[in-house]
CSV table of C-alpha atoms in Angstrom, one decimal:
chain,number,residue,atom,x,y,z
A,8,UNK,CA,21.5,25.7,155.0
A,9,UNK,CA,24.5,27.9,155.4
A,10,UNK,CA,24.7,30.6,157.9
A,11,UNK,CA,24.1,34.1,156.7
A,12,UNK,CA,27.4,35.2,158.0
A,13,UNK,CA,29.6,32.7,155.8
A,14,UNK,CA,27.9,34.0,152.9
A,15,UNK,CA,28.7,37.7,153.8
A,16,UNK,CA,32.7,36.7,154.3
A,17,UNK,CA,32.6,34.7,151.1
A,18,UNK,CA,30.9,37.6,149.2
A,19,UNK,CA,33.3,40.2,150.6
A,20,UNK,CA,36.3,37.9,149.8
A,21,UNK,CA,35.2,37.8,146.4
A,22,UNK,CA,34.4,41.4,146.3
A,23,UNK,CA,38.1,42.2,147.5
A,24,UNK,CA,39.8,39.7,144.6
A,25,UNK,CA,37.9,41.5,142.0
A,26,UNK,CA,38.4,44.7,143.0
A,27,UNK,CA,41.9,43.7,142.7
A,28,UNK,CA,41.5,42.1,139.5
A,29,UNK,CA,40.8,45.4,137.9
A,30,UNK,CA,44.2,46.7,138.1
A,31,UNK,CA,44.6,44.5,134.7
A,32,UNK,CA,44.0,44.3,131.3
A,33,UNK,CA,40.2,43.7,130.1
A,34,UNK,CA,39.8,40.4,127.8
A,35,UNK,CA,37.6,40.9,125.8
A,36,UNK,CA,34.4,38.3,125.7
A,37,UNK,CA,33.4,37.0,122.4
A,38,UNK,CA,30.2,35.0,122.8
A,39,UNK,CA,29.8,32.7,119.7
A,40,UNK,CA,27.0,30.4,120.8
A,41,UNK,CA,25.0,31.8,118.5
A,42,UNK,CA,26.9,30.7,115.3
A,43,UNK,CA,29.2,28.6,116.4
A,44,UNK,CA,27.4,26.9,119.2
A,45,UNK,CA,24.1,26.7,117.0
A,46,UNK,CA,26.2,24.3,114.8
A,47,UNK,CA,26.1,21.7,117.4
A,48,UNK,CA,24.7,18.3,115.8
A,49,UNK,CA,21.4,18.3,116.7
A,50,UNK,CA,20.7,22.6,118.0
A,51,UNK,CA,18.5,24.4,116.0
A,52,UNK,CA,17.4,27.7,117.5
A,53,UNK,CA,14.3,30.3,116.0
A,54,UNK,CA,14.7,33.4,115.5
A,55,UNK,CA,12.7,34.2,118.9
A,56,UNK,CA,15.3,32.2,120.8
A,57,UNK,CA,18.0,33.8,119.5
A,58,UNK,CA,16.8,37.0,120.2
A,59,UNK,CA,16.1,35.8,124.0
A,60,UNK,CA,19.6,35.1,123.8
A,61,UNK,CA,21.1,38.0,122.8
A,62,UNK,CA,19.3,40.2,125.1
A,63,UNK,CA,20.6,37.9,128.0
A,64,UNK,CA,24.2,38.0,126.3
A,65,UNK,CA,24.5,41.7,126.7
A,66,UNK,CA,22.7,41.8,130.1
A,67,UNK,CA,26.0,39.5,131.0
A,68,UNK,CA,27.9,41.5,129.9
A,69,UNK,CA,29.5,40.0,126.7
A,70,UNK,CA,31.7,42.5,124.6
A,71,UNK,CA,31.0,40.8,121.2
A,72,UNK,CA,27.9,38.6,120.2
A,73,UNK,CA,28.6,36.6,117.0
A,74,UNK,CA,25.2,36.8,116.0
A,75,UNK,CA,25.4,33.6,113.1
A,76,UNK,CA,26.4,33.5,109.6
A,77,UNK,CA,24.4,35.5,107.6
A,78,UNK,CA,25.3,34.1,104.0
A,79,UNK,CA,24.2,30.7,105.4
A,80,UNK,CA,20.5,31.0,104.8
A,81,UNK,CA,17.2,33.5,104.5
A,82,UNK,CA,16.8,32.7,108.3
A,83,UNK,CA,20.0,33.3,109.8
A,84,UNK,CA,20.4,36.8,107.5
A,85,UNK,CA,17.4,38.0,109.3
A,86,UNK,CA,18.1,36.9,112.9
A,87,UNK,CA,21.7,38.5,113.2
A,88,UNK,CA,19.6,41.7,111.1
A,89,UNK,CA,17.1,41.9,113.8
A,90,UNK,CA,19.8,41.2,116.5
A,91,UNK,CA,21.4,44.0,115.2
A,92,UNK,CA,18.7,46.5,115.3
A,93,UNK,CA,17.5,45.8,118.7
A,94,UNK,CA,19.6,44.3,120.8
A,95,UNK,CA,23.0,46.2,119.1
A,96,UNK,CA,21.7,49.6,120.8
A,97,UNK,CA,21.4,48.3,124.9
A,98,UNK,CA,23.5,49.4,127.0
A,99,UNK,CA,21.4,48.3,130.8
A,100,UNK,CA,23.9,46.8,133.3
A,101,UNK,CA,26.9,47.0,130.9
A,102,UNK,CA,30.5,49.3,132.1
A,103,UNK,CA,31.4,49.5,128.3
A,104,UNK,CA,29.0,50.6,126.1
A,105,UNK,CA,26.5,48.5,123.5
A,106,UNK,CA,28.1,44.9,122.7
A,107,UNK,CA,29.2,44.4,119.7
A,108,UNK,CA,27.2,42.8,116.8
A,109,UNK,CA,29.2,40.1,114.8
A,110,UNK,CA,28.6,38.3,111.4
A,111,UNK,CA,30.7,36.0,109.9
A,112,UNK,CA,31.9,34.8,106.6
A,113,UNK,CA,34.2,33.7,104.3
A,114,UNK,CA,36.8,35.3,102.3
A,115,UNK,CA,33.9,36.2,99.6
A,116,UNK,CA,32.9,39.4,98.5
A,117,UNK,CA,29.2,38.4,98.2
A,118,UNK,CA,29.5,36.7,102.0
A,119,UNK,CA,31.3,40.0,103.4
A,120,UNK,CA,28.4,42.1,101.3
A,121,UNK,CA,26.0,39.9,103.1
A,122,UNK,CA,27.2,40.0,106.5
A,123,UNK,CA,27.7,43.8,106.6
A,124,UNK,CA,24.1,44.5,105.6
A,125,UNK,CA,23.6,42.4,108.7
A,126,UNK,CA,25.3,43.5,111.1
A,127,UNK,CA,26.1,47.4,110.1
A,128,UNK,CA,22.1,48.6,111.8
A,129,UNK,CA,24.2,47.8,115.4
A,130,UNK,CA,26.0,50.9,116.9
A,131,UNK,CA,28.8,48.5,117.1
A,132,UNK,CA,29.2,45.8,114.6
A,133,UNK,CA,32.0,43.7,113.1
A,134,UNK,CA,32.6,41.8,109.8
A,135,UNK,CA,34.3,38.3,110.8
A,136,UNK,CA,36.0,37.0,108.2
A,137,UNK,CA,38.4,33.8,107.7
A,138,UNK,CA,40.1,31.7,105.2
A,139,UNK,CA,42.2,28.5,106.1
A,140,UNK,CA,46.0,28.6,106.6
A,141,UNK,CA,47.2,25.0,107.5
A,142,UNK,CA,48.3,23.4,104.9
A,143,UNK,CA,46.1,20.3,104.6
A,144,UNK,CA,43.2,22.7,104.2
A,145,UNK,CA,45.3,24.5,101.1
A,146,UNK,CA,45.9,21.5,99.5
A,147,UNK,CA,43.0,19.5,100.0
A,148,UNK,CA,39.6,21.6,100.4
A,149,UNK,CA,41.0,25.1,99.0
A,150,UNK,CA,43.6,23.8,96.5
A,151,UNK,CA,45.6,27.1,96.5
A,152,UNK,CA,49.3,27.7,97.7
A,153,UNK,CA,50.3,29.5,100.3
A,154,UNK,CA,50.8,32.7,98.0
A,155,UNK,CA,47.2,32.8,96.6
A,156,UNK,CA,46.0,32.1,100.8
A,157,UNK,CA,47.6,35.8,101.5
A,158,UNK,CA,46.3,37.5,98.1
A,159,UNK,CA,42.6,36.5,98.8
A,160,UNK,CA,42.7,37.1,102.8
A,161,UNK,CA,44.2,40.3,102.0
A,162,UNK,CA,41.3,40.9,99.5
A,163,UNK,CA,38.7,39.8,101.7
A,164,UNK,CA,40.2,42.2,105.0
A,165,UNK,CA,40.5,45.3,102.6
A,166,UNK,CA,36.9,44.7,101.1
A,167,UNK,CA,35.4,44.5,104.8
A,168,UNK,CA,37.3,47.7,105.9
A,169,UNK,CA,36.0,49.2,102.9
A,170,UNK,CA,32.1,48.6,104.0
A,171,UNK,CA,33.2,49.2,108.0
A,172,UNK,CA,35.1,52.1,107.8
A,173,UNK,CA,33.6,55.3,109.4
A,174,UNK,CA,30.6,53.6,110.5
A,175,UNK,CA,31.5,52.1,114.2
A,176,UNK,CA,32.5,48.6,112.5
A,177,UNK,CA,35.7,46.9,112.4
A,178,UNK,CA,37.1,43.4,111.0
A,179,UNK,CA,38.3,40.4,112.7
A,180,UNK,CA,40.8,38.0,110.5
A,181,UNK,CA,40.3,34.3,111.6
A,182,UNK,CA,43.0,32.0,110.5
A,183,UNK,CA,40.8,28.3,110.3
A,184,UNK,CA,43.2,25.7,111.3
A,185,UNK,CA,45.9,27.8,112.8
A,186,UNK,CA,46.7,25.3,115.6
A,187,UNK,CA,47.9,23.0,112.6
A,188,UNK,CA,49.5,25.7,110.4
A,189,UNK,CA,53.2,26.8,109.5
A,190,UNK,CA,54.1,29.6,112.4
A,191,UNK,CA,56.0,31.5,110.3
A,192,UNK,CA,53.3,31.2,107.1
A,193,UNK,CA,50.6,31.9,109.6
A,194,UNK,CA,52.8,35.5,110.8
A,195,UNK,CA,53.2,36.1,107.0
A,196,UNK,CA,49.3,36.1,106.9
A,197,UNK,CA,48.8,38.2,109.6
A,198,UNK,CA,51.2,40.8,108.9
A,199,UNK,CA,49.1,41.1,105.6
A,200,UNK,CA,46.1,41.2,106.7
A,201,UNK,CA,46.5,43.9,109.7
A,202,UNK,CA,48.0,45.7,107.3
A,203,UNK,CA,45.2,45.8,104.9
A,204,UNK,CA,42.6,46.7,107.7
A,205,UNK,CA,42.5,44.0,110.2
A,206,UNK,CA,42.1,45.1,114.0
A,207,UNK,CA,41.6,41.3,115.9
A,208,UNK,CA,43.8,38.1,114.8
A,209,UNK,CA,42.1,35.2,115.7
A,210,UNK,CA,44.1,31.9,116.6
A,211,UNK,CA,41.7,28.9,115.9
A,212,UNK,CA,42.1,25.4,117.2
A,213,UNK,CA,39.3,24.5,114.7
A,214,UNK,CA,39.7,20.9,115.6
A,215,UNK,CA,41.0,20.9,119.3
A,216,UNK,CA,44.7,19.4,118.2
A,217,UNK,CA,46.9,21.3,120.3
A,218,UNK,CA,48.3,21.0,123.5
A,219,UNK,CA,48.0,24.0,126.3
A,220,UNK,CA,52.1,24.5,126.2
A,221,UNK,CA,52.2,24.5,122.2
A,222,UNK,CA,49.0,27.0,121.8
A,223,UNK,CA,50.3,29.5,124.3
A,224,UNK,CA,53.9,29.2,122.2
A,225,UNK,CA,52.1,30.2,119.7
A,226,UNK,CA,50.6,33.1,120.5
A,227,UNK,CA,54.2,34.3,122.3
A,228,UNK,CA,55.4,33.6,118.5
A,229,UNK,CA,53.0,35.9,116.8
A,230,UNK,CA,53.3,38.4,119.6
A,231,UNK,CA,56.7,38.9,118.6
A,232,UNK,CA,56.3,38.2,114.4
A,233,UNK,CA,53.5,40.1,114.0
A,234,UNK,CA,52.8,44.2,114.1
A,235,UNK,CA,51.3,45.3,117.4
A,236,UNK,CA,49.4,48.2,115.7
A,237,UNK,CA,47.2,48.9,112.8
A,238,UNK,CA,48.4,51.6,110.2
A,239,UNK,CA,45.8,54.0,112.4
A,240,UNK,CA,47.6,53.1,115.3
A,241,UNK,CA,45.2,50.9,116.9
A,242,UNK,CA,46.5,48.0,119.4
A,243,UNK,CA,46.2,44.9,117.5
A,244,UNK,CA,44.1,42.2,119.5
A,245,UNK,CA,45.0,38.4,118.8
A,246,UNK,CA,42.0,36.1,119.9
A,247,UNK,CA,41.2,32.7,120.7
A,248,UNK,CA,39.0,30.1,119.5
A,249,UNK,CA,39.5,26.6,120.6
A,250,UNK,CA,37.2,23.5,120.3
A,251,UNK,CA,37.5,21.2,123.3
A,252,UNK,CA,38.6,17.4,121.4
A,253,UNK,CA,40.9,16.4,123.5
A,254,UNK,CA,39.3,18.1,126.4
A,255,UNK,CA,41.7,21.0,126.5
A,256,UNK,CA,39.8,23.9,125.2
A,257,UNK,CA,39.3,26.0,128.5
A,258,UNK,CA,43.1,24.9,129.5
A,259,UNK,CA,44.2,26.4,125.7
A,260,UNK,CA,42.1,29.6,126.1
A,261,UNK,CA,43.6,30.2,129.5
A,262,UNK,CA,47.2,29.7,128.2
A,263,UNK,CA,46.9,32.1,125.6
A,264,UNK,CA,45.6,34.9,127.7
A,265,UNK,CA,49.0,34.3,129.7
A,266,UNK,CA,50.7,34.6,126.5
A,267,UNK,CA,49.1,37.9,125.8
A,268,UNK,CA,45.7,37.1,123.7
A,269,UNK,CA,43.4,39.8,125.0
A,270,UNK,CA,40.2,38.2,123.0
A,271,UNK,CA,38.5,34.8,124.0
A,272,UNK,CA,36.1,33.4,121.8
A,273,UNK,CA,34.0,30.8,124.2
A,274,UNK,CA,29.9,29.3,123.9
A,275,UNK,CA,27.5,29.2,126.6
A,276,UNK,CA,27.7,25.5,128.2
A,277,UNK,CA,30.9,25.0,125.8
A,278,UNK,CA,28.2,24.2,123.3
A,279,UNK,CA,29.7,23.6,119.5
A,280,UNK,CA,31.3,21.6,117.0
A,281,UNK,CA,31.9,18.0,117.7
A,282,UNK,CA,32.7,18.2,121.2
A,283,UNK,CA,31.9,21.7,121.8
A,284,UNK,CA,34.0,24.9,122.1
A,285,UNK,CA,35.4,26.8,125.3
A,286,UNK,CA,33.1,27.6,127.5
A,287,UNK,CA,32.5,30.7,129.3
A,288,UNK,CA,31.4,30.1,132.5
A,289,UNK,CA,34.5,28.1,133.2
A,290,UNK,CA,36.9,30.7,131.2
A,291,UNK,CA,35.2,33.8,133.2
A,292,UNK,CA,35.2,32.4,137.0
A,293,UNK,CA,38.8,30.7,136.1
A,294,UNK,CA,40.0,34.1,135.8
A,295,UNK,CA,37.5,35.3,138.5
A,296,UNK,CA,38.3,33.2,140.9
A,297,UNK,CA,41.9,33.3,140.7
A,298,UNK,CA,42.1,36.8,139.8
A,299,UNK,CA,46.1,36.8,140.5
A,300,UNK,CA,47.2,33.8,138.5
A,301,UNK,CA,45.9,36.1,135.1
A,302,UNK,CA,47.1,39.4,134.0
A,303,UNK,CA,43.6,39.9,132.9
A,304,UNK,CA,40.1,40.4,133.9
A,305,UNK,CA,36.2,40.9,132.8
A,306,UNK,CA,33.2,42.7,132.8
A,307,UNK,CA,30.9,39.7,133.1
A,308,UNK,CA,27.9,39.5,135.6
A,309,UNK,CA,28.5,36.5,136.6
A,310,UNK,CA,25.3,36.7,138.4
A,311,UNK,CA,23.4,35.4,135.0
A,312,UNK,CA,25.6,32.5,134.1
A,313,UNK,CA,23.3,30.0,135.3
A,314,UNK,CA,19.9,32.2,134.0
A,315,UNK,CA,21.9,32.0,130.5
A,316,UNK,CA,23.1,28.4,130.8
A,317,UNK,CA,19.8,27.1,131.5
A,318,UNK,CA,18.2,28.9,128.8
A,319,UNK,CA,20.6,27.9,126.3
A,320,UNK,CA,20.1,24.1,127.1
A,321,UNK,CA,16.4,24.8,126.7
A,322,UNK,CA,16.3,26.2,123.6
A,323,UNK,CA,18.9,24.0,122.0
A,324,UNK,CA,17.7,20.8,123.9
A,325,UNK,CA,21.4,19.8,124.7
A,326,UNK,CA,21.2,19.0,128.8
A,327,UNK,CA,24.3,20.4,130.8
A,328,UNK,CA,25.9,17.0,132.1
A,329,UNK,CA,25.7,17.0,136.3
A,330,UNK,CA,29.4,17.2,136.7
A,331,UNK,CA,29.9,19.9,134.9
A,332,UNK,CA,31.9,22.9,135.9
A,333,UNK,CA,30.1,25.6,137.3
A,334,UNK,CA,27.0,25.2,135.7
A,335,UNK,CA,26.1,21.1,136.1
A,336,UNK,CA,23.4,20.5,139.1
A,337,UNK,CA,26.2,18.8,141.1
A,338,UNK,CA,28.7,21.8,141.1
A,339,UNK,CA,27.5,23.2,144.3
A,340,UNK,CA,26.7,19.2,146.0
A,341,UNK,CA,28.5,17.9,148.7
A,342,UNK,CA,27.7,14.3,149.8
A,343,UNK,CA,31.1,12.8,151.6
A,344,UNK,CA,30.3,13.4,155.3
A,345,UNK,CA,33.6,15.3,155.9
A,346,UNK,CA,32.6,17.9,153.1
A,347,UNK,CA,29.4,18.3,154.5
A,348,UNK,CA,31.0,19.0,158.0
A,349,UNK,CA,33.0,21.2,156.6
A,350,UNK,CA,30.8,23.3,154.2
A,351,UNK,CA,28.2,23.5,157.1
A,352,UNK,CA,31.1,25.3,159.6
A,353,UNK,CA,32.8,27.0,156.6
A,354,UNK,CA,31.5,27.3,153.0
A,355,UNK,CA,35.3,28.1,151.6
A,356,UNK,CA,36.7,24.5,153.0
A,357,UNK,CA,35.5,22.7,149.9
A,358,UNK,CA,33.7,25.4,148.0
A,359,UNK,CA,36.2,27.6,146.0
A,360,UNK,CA,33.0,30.5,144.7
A,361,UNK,CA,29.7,30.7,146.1
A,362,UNK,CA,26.6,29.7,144.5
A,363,UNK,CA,25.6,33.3,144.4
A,364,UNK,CA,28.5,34.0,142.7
A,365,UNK,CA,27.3,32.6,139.2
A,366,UNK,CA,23.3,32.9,140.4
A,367,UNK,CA,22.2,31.0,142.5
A,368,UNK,CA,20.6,31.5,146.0
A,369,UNK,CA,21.0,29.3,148.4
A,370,UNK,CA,21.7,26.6,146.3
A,371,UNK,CA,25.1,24.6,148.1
A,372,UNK,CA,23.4,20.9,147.9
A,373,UNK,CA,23.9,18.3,150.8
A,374,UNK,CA,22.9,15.3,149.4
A,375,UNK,CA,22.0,12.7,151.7
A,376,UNK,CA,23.2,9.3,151.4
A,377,UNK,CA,24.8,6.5,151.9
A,378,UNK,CA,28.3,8.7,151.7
A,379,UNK,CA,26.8,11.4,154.3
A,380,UNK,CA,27.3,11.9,158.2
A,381,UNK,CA,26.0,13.1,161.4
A,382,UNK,CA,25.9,16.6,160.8
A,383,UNK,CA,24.1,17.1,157.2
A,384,UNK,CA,21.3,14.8,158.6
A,385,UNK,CA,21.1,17.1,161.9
A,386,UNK,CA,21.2,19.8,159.3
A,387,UNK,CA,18.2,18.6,157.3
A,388,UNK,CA,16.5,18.0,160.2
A,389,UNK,CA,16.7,21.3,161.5
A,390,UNK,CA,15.7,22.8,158.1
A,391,UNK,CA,12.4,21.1,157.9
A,392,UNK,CA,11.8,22.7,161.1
A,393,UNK,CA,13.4,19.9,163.1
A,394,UNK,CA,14.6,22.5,166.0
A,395,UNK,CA,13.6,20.8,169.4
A,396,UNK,CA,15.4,18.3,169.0
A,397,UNK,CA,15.7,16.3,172.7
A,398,UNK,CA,17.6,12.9,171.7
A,399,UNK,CA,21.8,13.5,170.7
A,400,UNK,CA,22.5,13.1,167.2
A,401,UNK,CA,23.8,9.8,167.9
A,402,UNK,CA,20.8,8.3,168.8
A,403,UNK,CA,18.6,10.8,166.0
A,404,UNK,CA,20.9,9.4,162.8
């Protein structure tokens, strides 16, 4: 086991980069696992579940829980309903108020009618609503130009402000495909729609295409093309939402807060379509951990990262593979003899957070094996109460 003491400098370390970190902007954390992470071949959550969720969600501080989809069926109306209604109104353990309850749907009238009598029972609520911009989606699922793909997201973002307005709601415009759309169309359709009401642009990868360099471009090109203010005078926010295909959906999000998104739409375990979305833990203790390479921080506990990632790969069956970041049972396992040396003297030589850090006690792992050396086996030893020992460790392992 570690010595008390390394754990106190580690903490205090931590402590120190955070406090630092708050001289920045706050991203804002848009938890989707509920919709977008529930469509995950194969995860199918109950109502219960999602509930247990939620609760957990806001307890981790999330800013805004997309609570499903609630055109898609009885079920999923009545979930992001009761989601609304009791979870909407917490506020325990959170610096920002009640998170946000968000529906989504498409550019329909009787799917934004739908989704605001879901969400509009939560203090804070939002109407998510999106219609494809790239132009294989135009011509071949939608069959519209591009002119009739401004007139209906401009009536879909003016019908949602109608339901919102006065009532502690707001709309987010999602543009589906925007990684593979026209720059200067996809502009054209923002421009529109934050003029008819919309307060958050998000920027979706919907099928994990592009590259870190070219999403972050694109958000420094719609910085610049795009109003920063609402006709009220409200900051516009521009968002992300990447899906991790080629494996680049953390690197993507993480661009794109360097190019000035201030919204990152992310899943518990990276859960979602195909080959999942971003995932927060990684997205939260990237800019956690390296407080000073983002221009940006959060209001995450990161304290119940692992409480939530373990009860999301309950409920949804889908096991968190060993290796993975932050959360996989190998994150905090050392089994190279040198590492084990060195994370026995001084945690930070080979661990870069503390197992505390994202909740767990105690929990850096020196597996023994055939990889392992002198010093993890006297270590063992001495935990199972091993403490006399009489012969050197030479002649012990």
């Amino acid at each position: 086991m570690l010595g008390n003491t390394t754990r106190r400098l580690a903490t205090r370390a931590a402590r120190r980069f955070s406090a630092a970190a708050h001289n920045t902007e706050r991203v804002i954390i848009f938890d989707t696992t509920l919709r977008d992470g529930e469509q995950s071949p194969g995860a199918t959550l109950f109502g219960n579940e999602k509930m247990e969720i939620a609760r957990l969600l806001s307890r981790l501080g999330v800013d805004v829980c997309e609570a499903g989809f609630p055109i898609a069926s009885q079920g999923d109306f009545e979930a992001v309903t009761q989601i609304a209604h009791e979870i909407g109104p917490l506020e325990d353990g959170r610096e920002h108020g009640p998170m946000r309850i968000c529906g989504l749907s498409r550019s329909l009238e009787k799917d934004i009618h739908r989704c605001w009598d879901a969400v509009r029972h939560a203090p804070l609520h939002r109407i998510h609503t999106f219609l494809a911009t790239s132009d294989i989606h135009l011509e071949h699922k939608l069959k519209i130009d591009r002119a009739e793909c401004v007139k209906r997201s401009v009536a879909a973002v003016e019908y949602a402000k109608s339901l919102v307005a006065g009532s502690g709601g707001d709309v987010e415009f999602s543009a589906e495909d925007a990684g593979r759309s026209d720059p200067e169309f996809l502009a054209e359709v923002y421009t529109a729609v934050v003029a008819a009401g919309a307060r958050t642009l998000n920027v979706p990868d919907t099928v994990g295409y592009t590259t870190p360099t070219e999403y972050g471009k694109l958000f420094g090109f719609l910085k610049e093309h795009v109003p920063s203010t609402t006709p009220e005078g409200e900051a516009v926010i521009f968002s992300t939402h990447c899906h991790n295909d080629l494996g680049l959906a953390t690197a993507n999000t993480l661009e794109a807060v360097q190019y000035g998104a201030r919204q990152v739409e992310v899943t518990i375990n990276g859960i979602g379509e195909r080959a999942g979305n971003t995932s927060l833990e990684e997205t939260v203790m990237a800019v956690m951990t390296r407080p000073h390479s983002f221009p940006v921080h959060t209001t995450v506990d990161t304290r119940f990262i692992t409480k939530a990632s373990r009860m999301v790969a309950s409920f949804t069956g889908m096991a968190v593979q060993p290796n993975k970041a932050i959360v996989g049972a190998n994150a905090f396992a050392h089994e190279a003899g040198i590492h084990q040396d060195g994370v026995l003297k001084h945690s930070q030589t080979y661990e870069i957070m503390t197992p505390e850090s994202v909740g767990l006690t105690g929990n850096t792992n020196l597996v023994l094996g055939k990889h392992s050396g002198k010093a993890a086996y006297r270590n063992r030893l001495e935990a199972v109460s091993y403490t006399h020992l009489t012969l050197p460790t030479k002649r012990i392992v």
